[in-house]
PDB file of N, CA and C in Angstrom:
ATOM      1  N   ARG U1200     279.148 172.828 -11.256  1.00  0.00           N
ATOM      2  CA  ARG U1200     277.837 172.280 -10.993  1.00  0.00           C
ATOM      3  C   ARG U1200     276.777 173.389 -11.036  1.00  0.00           C
ATOM      4  N   ALA U1201     277.128 174.580 -10.596  1.00  0.00           N
ATOM      5  CA  ALA U1201     276.158 175.672 -10.566  1.00  0.00           C
ATOM      6  C   ALA U1201     275.687 176.050 -11.967  1.00  0.00           C
ATOM      7  N   THR U1202     276.594 176.018 -12.927  1.00  0.00           N
ATOM      8  CA  THR U1202     276.207 176.412 -14.279  1.00  0.00           C
ATOM      9  C   THR U1202     275.442 175.303 -15.006  1.00  0.00           C
ATOM     10  N   THR U1203     275.681 174.053 -14.655  1.00  0.00           N
ATOM     11  CA  THR U1203     275.004 172.942 -15.335  1.00  0.00           C
ATOM     12  C   THR U1203     273.616 172.693 -14.765  1.00  0.00           C
ATOM     13  N   ASP U1204     273.515 172.603 -13.452  1.00  0.00           N
ATOM     14  CA  ASP U1204     272.265 172.218 -12.814  1.00  0.00           C
ATOM     15  C   ASP U1204     271.550 173.372 -12.118  1.00  0.00           C
ATOM     16  N   GLY U1205     272.200 174.494 -11.947  1.00  0.00           N
ATOM     17  CA  GLY U1205     271.600 175.622 -11.239  1.00  0.00           C
ATOM     18  C   GLY U1205     271.999 175.618  -9.775  1.00  0.00           C
ATOM     19  N   ILE U1206     272.006 176.806  -9.181  1.00  0.00           N
ATOM     20  CA  ILE U1206     272.495 176.928  -7.808  1.00  0.00           C
ATOM     21  C   ILE U1206     271.463 176.506  -6.767  1.00  0.00           C
ATOM     22  N   LYS U1207     270.269 176.174  -7.185  1.00  0.00           N
ATOM     23  CA  LYS U1207     269.250 175.704  -6.247  1.00  0.00           C
ATOM     24  C   LYS U1207     268.896 174.242  -6.507  1.00  0.00           C
ATOM     25  N   SER U1208     269.810 173.500  -7.089  1.00  0.00           N
ATOM     26  CA  SER U1208     269.522 172.109  -7.434  1.00  0.00           C
ATOM     27  C   SER U1208     270.056 171.154  -6.365  1.00  0.00           C
ATOM     28  N   GLU U1209     269.499 169.955  -6.359  1.00  0.00           N
ATOM     29  CA  GLU U1209     269.941 168.922  -5.438  1.00  0.00           C
ATOM     30  C   GLU U1209     271.401 168.550  -5.691  1.00  0.00           C
ATOM     31  N   LYS U1210     271.800 168.488  -6.964  1.00  0.00           N
ATOM     32  CA  LYS U1210     273.188 168.137  -7.286  1.00  0.00           C
ATOM     33  C   LYS U1210     274.160 169.200  -6.792  1.00  0.00           C
ATOM     34  N   TYR U1211     273.771 170.447  -6.899  1.00  0.00           N
ATOM     35  CA  TYR U1211     274.624 171.530  -6.417  1.00  0.00           C
ATOM     36  C   TYR U1211     274.760 171.443  -4.892  1.00  0.00           C
ATOM     37  N   ALA U1212     273.651 171.170  -4.204  1.00  0.00           N
ATOM     38  CA  ALA U1212     273.695 171.019  -2.751  1.00  0.00           C
ATOM     39  C   ALA U1212     274.576 169.838  -2.358  1.00  0.00           C
ATOM     40  N   ALA U1213     274.478 168.738  -3.100  1.00  0.00           N
ATOM     41  CA  ALA U1213     275.315 167.562  -2.819  1.00  0.00           C
ATOM     42  C   ALA U1213     276.790 167.890  -3.007  1.00  0.00           C
ATOM     43  N   THR U1214     277.094 168.658  -4.033  1.00  0.00           N
ATOM     44  CA  THR U1214     278.481 169.070  -4.270  1.00  0.00           C
ATOM     45  C   THR U1214     278.980 169.938  -3.118  1.00  0.00           C
ATOM     46  N   LEU U1215     278.151 170.870  -2.663  1.00  0.00           N
ATOM     47  CA  LEU U1215     278.530 171.711  -1.521  1.00  0.00           C
ATOM     48  C   LEU U1215     278.741 170.868  -0.261  1.00  0.00           C
ATOM     49  N   HIS U1216     277.873 169.885  -0.057  1.00  0.00           N
ATOM     50  CA  HIS U1216     278.015 168.997   1.100  1.00  0.00           C
ATOM     51  C   HIS U1216     279.368 168.274   1.041  1.00  0.00           C
ATOM     52  N   ASN U1217     279.697 167.741  -0.132  1.00  0.00           N
ATOM     53  CA  ASN U1217     280.969 167.021  -0.285  1.00  0.00           C
ATOM     54  C   ASN U1217     282.168 167.942  -0.101  1.00  0.00           C
ATOM     55  N   ILE U1218     282.080 169.150  -0.624  1.00  0.00           N
ATOM     56  CA  ILE U1218     283.152 170.137  -0.420  1.00  0.00           C
ATOM     57  C   ILE U1218     283.292 170.438   1.066  1.00  0.00           C
ATOM     58  N   GLY U1219     282.162 170.616   1.742  1.00  0.00           N
ATOM     59  CA  GLY U1219     282.182 170.878   3.179  1.00  0.00           C
ATOM     60  C   GLY U1219     282.842 169.752   3.956  1.00  0.00           C
ATOM     61  N   ARG U1220     282.528 168.517   3.586  1.00  0.00           N
ATOM     62  CA  ARG U1220     283.128 167.350   4.258  1.00  0.00           C
ATOM     63  C   ARG U1220     284.654 167.354   4.079  1.00  0.00           C
ATOM     64  N   VAL U1221     285.114 167.611   2.860  1.00  0.00           N
ATOM     65  CA  VAL U1221     286.560 167.637   2.590  1.00  0.00           C
ATOM     66  C   VAL U1221     287.218 168.780   3.356  1.00  0.00           C
ATOM     67  N   LEU U1222     286.592 169.937   3.351  1.00  0.00           N
ATOM     68  CA  LEU U1222     287.168 171.079   4.065  1.00  0.00           C
ATOM     69  C   LEU U1222     287.219 170.822   5.572  1.00  0.00           C
ATOM     70  N   CYS U1223     286.230 170.127   6.111  1.00  0.00           N
ATOM     71  CA  CYS U1223     286.280 169.732   7.530  1.00  0.00           C
ATOM     72  C   CYS U1223     287.487 168.843   7.787  1.00  0.00           C
ATOM     73  N   ASP U1224     287.672 167.862   6.916  1.00  0.00           N
ATOM     74  CA  ASP U1224     288.808 166.943   7.064  1.00  0.00           C
ATOM     75  C   ASP U1224     290.144 167.674   6.983  1.00  0.00           C
ATOM     76  N   LEU U1225     290.175 168.718   6.154  1.00  0.00           N
ATOM     77  CA  LEU U1225     291.397 169.508   5.998  1.00  0.00           C
ATOM     78  C   LEU U1225     291.545 170.595   7.064  1.00  0.00           C
ATOM     79  N   LYS U1226     290.567 170.647   7.976  1.00  0.00           N
ATOM     80  CA  LYS U1226     290.536 171.641   9.061  1.00  0.00           C
ATOM     81  C   LYS U1226     290.375 173.080   8.557  1.00  0.00           C
ATOM     82  N   ASN U1227     289.817 173.223   7.357  1.00  0.00           N
ATOM     83  CA  ASN U1227     289.425 174.547   6.864  1.00  0.00           C
ATOM     84  C   ASN U1227     287.968 174.740   7.294  1.00  0.00           C
ATOM     85  N   LEU U1228     287.806 175.030   8.582  1.00  0.00           N
ATOM     86  CA  LEU U1228     286.477 175.004   9.183  1.00  0.00           C
ATOM     87  C   LEU U1228     285.588 176.151   8.731  1.00  0.00           C
ATOM     88  N   LYS U1229     286.151 177.306   8.490  1.00  0.00           N
ATOM     89  CA  LYS U1229     285.343 178.430   8.006  1.00  0.00           C
ATOM     90  C   LYS U1229     284.819 178.153   6.601  1.00  0.00           C
ATOM     91  N   GLY U1230     285.670 177.603   5.750  1.00  0.00           N
ATOM     92  CA  GLY U1230     285.234 177.234   4.408  1.00  0.00           C
ATOM     93  C   GLY U1230     284.179 176.146   4.452  1.00  0.00           C
ATOM     94  N   ALA U1231     284.370 175.179   5.341  1.00  0.00           N
ATOM     95  CA  ALA U1231     283.392 174.103   5.504  1.00  0.00           C
ATOM     96  C   ALA U1231     282.060 174.658   5.985  1.00  0.00           C
ATOM     97  N   GLU U1232     282.125 175.572   6.933  1.00  0.00           N
ATOM     98  CA  GLU U1232     280.900 176.197   7.457  1.00  0.00           C
ATOM     99  C   GLU U1232     280.113 176.874   6.337  1.00  0.00           C
ATOM    100  N   GLN U1233     280.801 177.599   5.487  1.00  0.00           N
ATOM    101  CA  GLN U1233     280.129 178.285   4.373  1.00  0.00           C
ATOM    102  C   GLN U1233     279.474 177.296   3.419  1.00  0.00           C
ATOM    103  N   ALA U1234     280.210 176.277   3.009  1.00  0.00           N
ATOM    104  CA  ALA U1234     279.681 175.294   2.062  1.00  0.00           C
ATOM    105  C   ALA U1234     278.496 174.546   2.660  1.00  0.00           C
ATOM    106  N   LEU U1235     278.613 174.133   3.918  1.00  0.00           N
ATOM    107  CA  LEU U1235     277.554 173.353   4.547  1.00  0.00           C
ATOM    108  C   LEU U1235     276.318 174.193   4.851  1.00  0.00           C
ATOM    109  N   THR U1236     276.514 175.444   5.207  1.00  0.00           N
ATOM    110  CA  THR U1236     275.375 176.333   5.439  1.00  0.00           C
ATOM    111  C   THR U1236     274.580 176.505   4.151  1.00  0.00           C
ATOM    112  N   GLU U1237     275.281 176.673   3.045  1.00  0.00           N
ATOM    113  CA  GLU U1237     274.600 176.818   1.753  1.00  0.00           C
ATOM    114  C   GLU U1237     273.916 175.514   1.340  1.00  0.00           C
ATOM    115  N   ALA U1238     274.576 174.387   1.567  1.00  0.00           N
ATOM    116  CA  ALA U1238     273.965 173.086   1.251  1.00  0.00           C
ATOM    117  C   ALA U1238     272.687 172.894   2.058  1.00  0.00           C
ATOM    118  N   CYS U1239     272.733 173.199   3.346  1.00  0.00           N
ATOM    119  CA  CYS U1239     271.544 173.071   4.199  1.00  0.00           C
ATOM    120  C   CYS U1239     270.402 173.946   3.695  1.00  0.00           C
ATOM    121  N   ALA U1240     270.715 175.164   3.324  1.00  0.00           N
ATOM    122  CA  ALA U1240     269.678 176.084   2.855  1.00  0.00           C
ATOM    123  C   ALA U1240     269.015 175.559   1.582  1.00  0.00           C
ATOM    124  N   ILE U1241     269.801 175.017   0.676  1.00  0.00           N
ATOM    125  CA  ILE U1241     269.251 174.489  -0.575  1.00  0.00           C
ATOM    126  C   ILE U1241     268.403 173.245  -0.302  1.00  0.00           C
ATOM    127  N   TYR U1242     268.923 172.318   0.492  1.00  0.00           N
ATOM    128  CA  TYR U1242     268.151 171.116   0.823  1.00  0.00           C
ATOM    129  C   TYR U1242     266.844 171.479   1.531  1.00  0.00           C
ATOM    130  N   GLN U1243     266.915 172.426   2.442  1.00  0.00           N
ATOM    131  CA  GLN U1243     265.714 172.844   3.165  1.00  0.00           C
ATOM    132  C   GLN U1243     264.683 173.431   2.211  1.00  0.00           C
ATOM    133  N   GLU U1244     265.144 174.233   1.272  1.00  0.00           N
ATOM    134  CA  GLU U1244     264.242 174.853   0.303  1.00  0.00           C
ATOM    135  C   GLU U1244     263.614 173.807  -0.620  1.00  0.00           C
ATOM    136  N   ILE U1245     264.401 172.844  -1.054  1.00  0.00           N
ATOM    137  CA  ILE U1245     263.902 171.839  -1.998  1.00  0.00           C
ATOM    138  C   ILE U1245     263.016 170.802  -1.310  1.00  0.00           C
ATOM    139  N   PHE U1246     263.492 170.264  -0.163  1.00  0.00           N
ATOM    140  CA  PHE U1246     262.856 169.100   0.458  1.00  0.00           C
ATOM    141  C   PHE U1246     262.153 169.380   1.782  1.00  0.00           C
ATOM    142  N   GLY U1247     262.509 170.448   2.452  1.00  0.00           N
ATOM    143  CA  GLY U1247     261.982 170.696   3.791  1.00  0.00           C
ATOM    144  C   GLY U1247     262.920 170.155   4.857  1.00  0.00           C
ATOM    145  N   GLU U1248     262.534 170.367   6.105  1.00  0.00           N
ATOM    146  CA  GLU U1248     263.425 170.037   7.225  1.00  0.00           C
ATOM    147  C   GLU U1248     263.411 168.562   7.609  1.00  0.00           C
ATOM    148  N   GLY U1249     262.512 167.764   7.063  1.00  0.00           N
ATOM    149  CA  GLY U1249     262.452 166.360   7.421  1.00  0.00           C
ATOM    150  C   GLY U1249     263.253 165.457   6.506  1.00  0.00           C
ATOM    151  N   ASN U1250     264.036 166.029   5.633  1.00  0.00           N
ATOM    152  CA  ASN U1250     264.777 165.260   4.634  1.00  0.00           C
ATOM    153  C   ASN U1250     266.101 164.755   5.195  1.00  0.00           C
ATOM    154  N   LEU U1251     266.484 163.538   4.818  1.00  0.00           N
ATOM    155  CA  LEU U1251     267.730 162.958   5.320  1.00  0.00           C
ATOM    156  C   LEU U1251     268.973 163.666   4.794  1.00  0.00           C
ATOM    157  N   LYS U1252     268.934 164.136   3.574  1.00  0.00           N
ATOM    158  CA  LYS U1252     270.090 164.868   3.034  1.00  0.00           C
ATOM    159  C   LYS U1252     270.290 166.172   3.803  1.00  0.00           C
ATOM    160  N   TYR U1253     269.182 166.827   4.107  1.00  0.00           N
ATOM    161  CA  TYR U1253     269.242 168.042   4.934  1.00  0.00           C
ATOM    162  C   TYR U1253     269.838 167.695   6.302  1.00  0.00           C
ATOM    163  N   ALA U1254     269.361 166.600   6.895  1.00  0.00           N
ATOM    164  CA  ALA U1254     269.842 166.192   8.215  1.00  0.00           C
ATOM    165  C   ALA U1254     271.335 165.858   8.189  1.00  0.00           C
ATOM    166  N   ASP U1255     271.782 165.175   7.148  1.00  0.00           N
ATOM    167  CA  ASP U1255     273.206 164.838   7.038  1.00  0.00           C
ATOM    168  C   ASP U1255     274.075 166.095   6.981  1.00  0.00           C
ATOM    169  N   SER U1256     273.659 167.055   6.157  1.00  0.00           N
ATOM    170  CA  SER U1256     274.429 168.299   6.045  1.00  0.00           C
ATOM    171  C   SER U1256     274.385 169.082   7.348  1.00  0.00           C
ATOM    172  N   LEU U1257     273.229 169.075   7.989  1.00  0.00           N
ATOM    173  CA  LEU U1257     273.086 169.794   9.257  1.00  0.00           C
ATOM    174  C   LEU U1257     273.939 169.159  10.357  1.00  0.00           C
ATOM    175  N   GLY U1258     273.992 167.828  10.379  1.00  0.00           N
ATOM    176  CA  GLY U1258     274.840 167.153  11.360  1.00  0.00           C
ATOM    177  C   GLY U1258     276.317 167.443  11.144  1.00  0.00           C
ATOM    178  N   LEU U1259     276.725 167.461   9.891  1.00  0.00           N
ATOM    179  CA  LEU U1259     278.116 167.789   9.580  1.00  0.00           C
ATOM    180  C   LEU U1259     278.414 169.247   9.927  1.00  0.00           C
ATOM    181  N   LEU U1260     277.458 170.116   9.685  1.00  0.00           N
ATOM    182  CA  LEU U1260     277.614 171.521  10.073  1.00  0.00           C
ATOM    183  C   LEU U1260     277.755 171.633  11.590  1.00  0.00           C
ATOM    184  N   GLY U1261     276.989 170.836  12.322  1.00  0.00           N
ATOM    185  CA  GLY U1261     277.123 170.825  13.782  1.00  0.00           C
ATOM    186  C   GLY U1261     278.516 170.417  14.224  1.00  0.00           C
ATOM    187  N   SER U1262     279.087 169.422  13.563  1.00  0.00           N
ATOM    188  CA  SER U1262     280.460 169.006  13.881  1.00  0.00           C
ATOM    189  C   SER U1262     281.453 170.116  13.591  1.00  0.00           C
ATOM    190  N   CYS U1263     281.218 170.807  12.509  1.00  0.00           N
ATOM    191  CA  CYS U1263     282.082 171.939  12.143  1.00  0.00           C
ATOM    192  C   CYS U1263     281.999 173.034  13.209  1.00  0.00           C
ATOM    193  N   TYR U1264     280.763 173.366  13.616  1.00  0.00           N
ATOM    194  CA  TYR U1264     280.582 174.359  14.685  1.00  0.00           C
ATOM    195  C   TYR U1264     281.277 173.922  15.972  1.00  0.00           C
ATOM    196  N   ARG U1265     281.162 172.636  16.309  1.00  0.00           N
ATOM    197  CA  ARG U1265     281.805 172.115  17.512  1.00  0.00           C
ATOM    198  C   ARG U1265     283.317 172.329  17.445  1.00  0.00           C
ATOM    199  N   ASP U1266     283.894 172.005  16.292  1.00  0.00           N
ATOM    200  CA  ASP U1266     285.340 172.158  16.123  1.00  0.00           C
ATOM    201  C   ASP U1266     285.768 173.620  16.141  1.00  0.00           C
ATOM    202  N   LEU U1267     284.853 174.509  15.753  1.00  0.00           N
ATOM    203  CA  LEU U1267     285.138 175.944  15.814  1.00  0.00           C
ATOM    204  C   LEU U1267     284.944 176.517  17.220  1.00  0.00           C
ATOM    205  N   GLY U1268     284.413 175.701  18.128  1.00  0.00           N
ATOM    206  CA  GLY U1268     284.146 176.173  19.482  1.00  0.00           C
ATOM    207  C   GLY U1268     282.827 176.903  19.610  1.00  0.00           C
ATOM    208  N   LEU U1269     281.974 176.800  18.610  1.00  0.00           N
ATOM    209  CA  LEU U1269     280.659 177.452  18.615  1.00  0.00           C
ATOM    210  C   LEU U1269     279.630 176.434  19.116  1.00  0.00           C
ATOM    211  N   PHE U1270     279.655 176.210  20.415  1.00  0.00           N
ATOM    212  CA  PHE U1270     278.908 175.105  20.993  1.00  0.00           C
ATOM    213  C   PHE U1270     277.395 175.302  20.961  1.00  0.00           C
ATOM    214  N   ASP U1271     276.913 176.519  21.112  1.00  0.00           N
ATOM    215  CA  ASP U1271     275.464 176.758  21.031  1.00  0.00           C
ATOM    216  C   ASP U1271     274.948 176.455  19.628  1.00  0.00           C
ATOM    217  N   GLU U1272     275.682 176.907  18.609  1.00  0.00           N
ATOM    218  CA  GLU U1272     275.300 176.635  17.229  1.00  0.00           C
ATOM    219  C   GLU U1272     275.379 175.140  16.924  1.00  0.00           C
ATOM    220  N   ALA U1273     276.419 174.492  17.463  1.00  0.00           N
ATOM    221  CA  ALA U1273     276.568 173.052  17.262  1.00  0.00           C
ATOM    222  C   ALA U1273     275.388 172.300  17.864  1.00  0.00           C
ATOM    223  N   GLU U1274     275.020 172.654  19.066  1.00  0.00           N
ATOM    224  CA  GLU U1274     273.892 171.982  19.722  1.00  0.00           C
ATOM    225  C   GLU U1274     272.601 172.175  18.933  1.00  0.00           C
ATOM    226  N   ALA U1275     272.359 173.394  18.464  1.00  0.00           N
ATOM    227  CA  ALA U1275     271.145 173.661  17.684  1.00  0.00           C
ATOM    228  C   ALA U1275     271.130 172.845  16.390  1.00  0.00           C
ATOM    229  N   SER U1276     272.272 172.750  15.727  1.00  0.00           N
ATOM    230  CA  SER U1276     272.362 171.977  14.489  1.00  0.00           C
ATOM    231  C   SER U1276     272.133 170.493  14.755  1.00  0.00           C
ATOM    232  N   PHE U1277     272.755 169.976  15.802  1.00  0.00           N
ATOM    233  CA  PHE U1277     272.582 168.562  16.140  1.00  0.00           C
ATOM    234  C   PHE U1277     271.133 168.246  16.500  1.00  0.00           C
ATOM    235  N   LYS U1278     270.493 169.126  17.250  1.00  0.00           N
ATOM    236  CA  LYS U1278     269.094 168.893  17.633  1.00  0.00           C
ATOM    237  C   LYS U1278     268.182 168.903  16.419  1.00  0.00           C
ATOM    238  N   SER U1279     268.401 169.837  15.507  1.00  0.00           N
ATOM    239  CA  SER U1279     267.583 169.895  14.297  1.00  0.00           C
ATOM    240  C   SER U1279     267.809 168.664  13.422  1.00  0.00           C
ATOM    241  N   ALA U1280     269.038 168.218  13.310  1.00  0.00           N
ATOM    242  CA  ALA U1280     269.346 167.021  12.527  1.00  0.00           C
ATOM    243  C   ALA U1280     268.676 165.802  13.165  1.00  0.00           C
ATOM    244  N   LEU U1281     268.722 165.709  14.476  1.00  0.00           N
ATOM    245  CA  LEU U1281     268.107 164.581  15.164  1.00  0.00           C
ATOM    246  C   LEU U1281     266.604 164.535  14.938  1.00  0.00           C
ATOM    247  N   LEU U1282     265.958 165.684  14.935  1.00  0.00           N
ATOM    248  CA  LEU U1282     264.515 165.728  14.651  1.00  0.00           C
ATOM    249  C   LEU U1282     264.219 165.190  13.267  1.00  0.00           C
ATOM    250  N   ALA U1283     265.029 165.560  12.309  1.00  0.00           N
ATOM    251  CA  ALA U1283     264.825 165.074  10.937  1.00  0.00           C
ATOM    252  C   ALA U1283     265.058 163.568  10.852  1.00  0.00           C
ATOM    253  N   TYR U1284     266.099 163.074  11.517  1.00  0.00           N
ATOM    254  CA  TYR U1284     266.379 161.636  11.509  1.00  0.00           C
ATOM    255  C   TYR U1284     265.232 160.849  12.132  1.00  0.00           C
ATOM    256  N   ARG U1285     264.656 161.379  13.204  1.00  0.00           N
ATOM    257  CA  ARG U1285     263.571 160.674  13.893  1.00  0.00           C
ATOM    258  C   ARG U1285     262.340 160.494  13.023  1.00  0.00           C
ATOM    259  N   GLU U1286     262.163 161.358  12.045  1.00  0.00           N
ATOM    260  CA  GLU U1286     261.028 161.209  11.133  1.00  0.00           C
ATOM    261  C   GLU U1286     261.151 159.978  10.259  1.00  0.00           C
ATOM    262  N   HIS U1287     262.356 159.404  10.200  1.00  0.00           N
ATOM    263  CA  HIS U1287     262.613 158.269   9.306  1.00  0.00           C
ATOM    264  C   HIS U1287     262.879 156.964  10.053  1.00  0.00           C
ATOM    265  N   VAL U1288     262.659 156.968  11.345  1.00  0.00           N
ATOM    266  CA  VAL U1288     262.897 155.758  12.142  1.00  0.00           C
ATOM    267  C   VAL U1288     261.603 154.974  12.278  1.00  0.00           C
TER     268      VAL U1288
END
């Protein structure tokens, strides 16, 4: 995806999000953290912090942090995702 659409594209971020979701399911939490952190950064750069795709990736990243025992990071991710979701209610 990086070579076709570029590493700063929405499709690349979506691919990273999906990889992160699968890695979470497989309990490869460090790999999931990396993929989701990159997806969040791309979505934030393209759309800003009020975007639902950004919020979805951030919420999944929060779950990953929770499973890693990184509770402060998880809370921060969940709070940021919630702020983005509230913009769309």
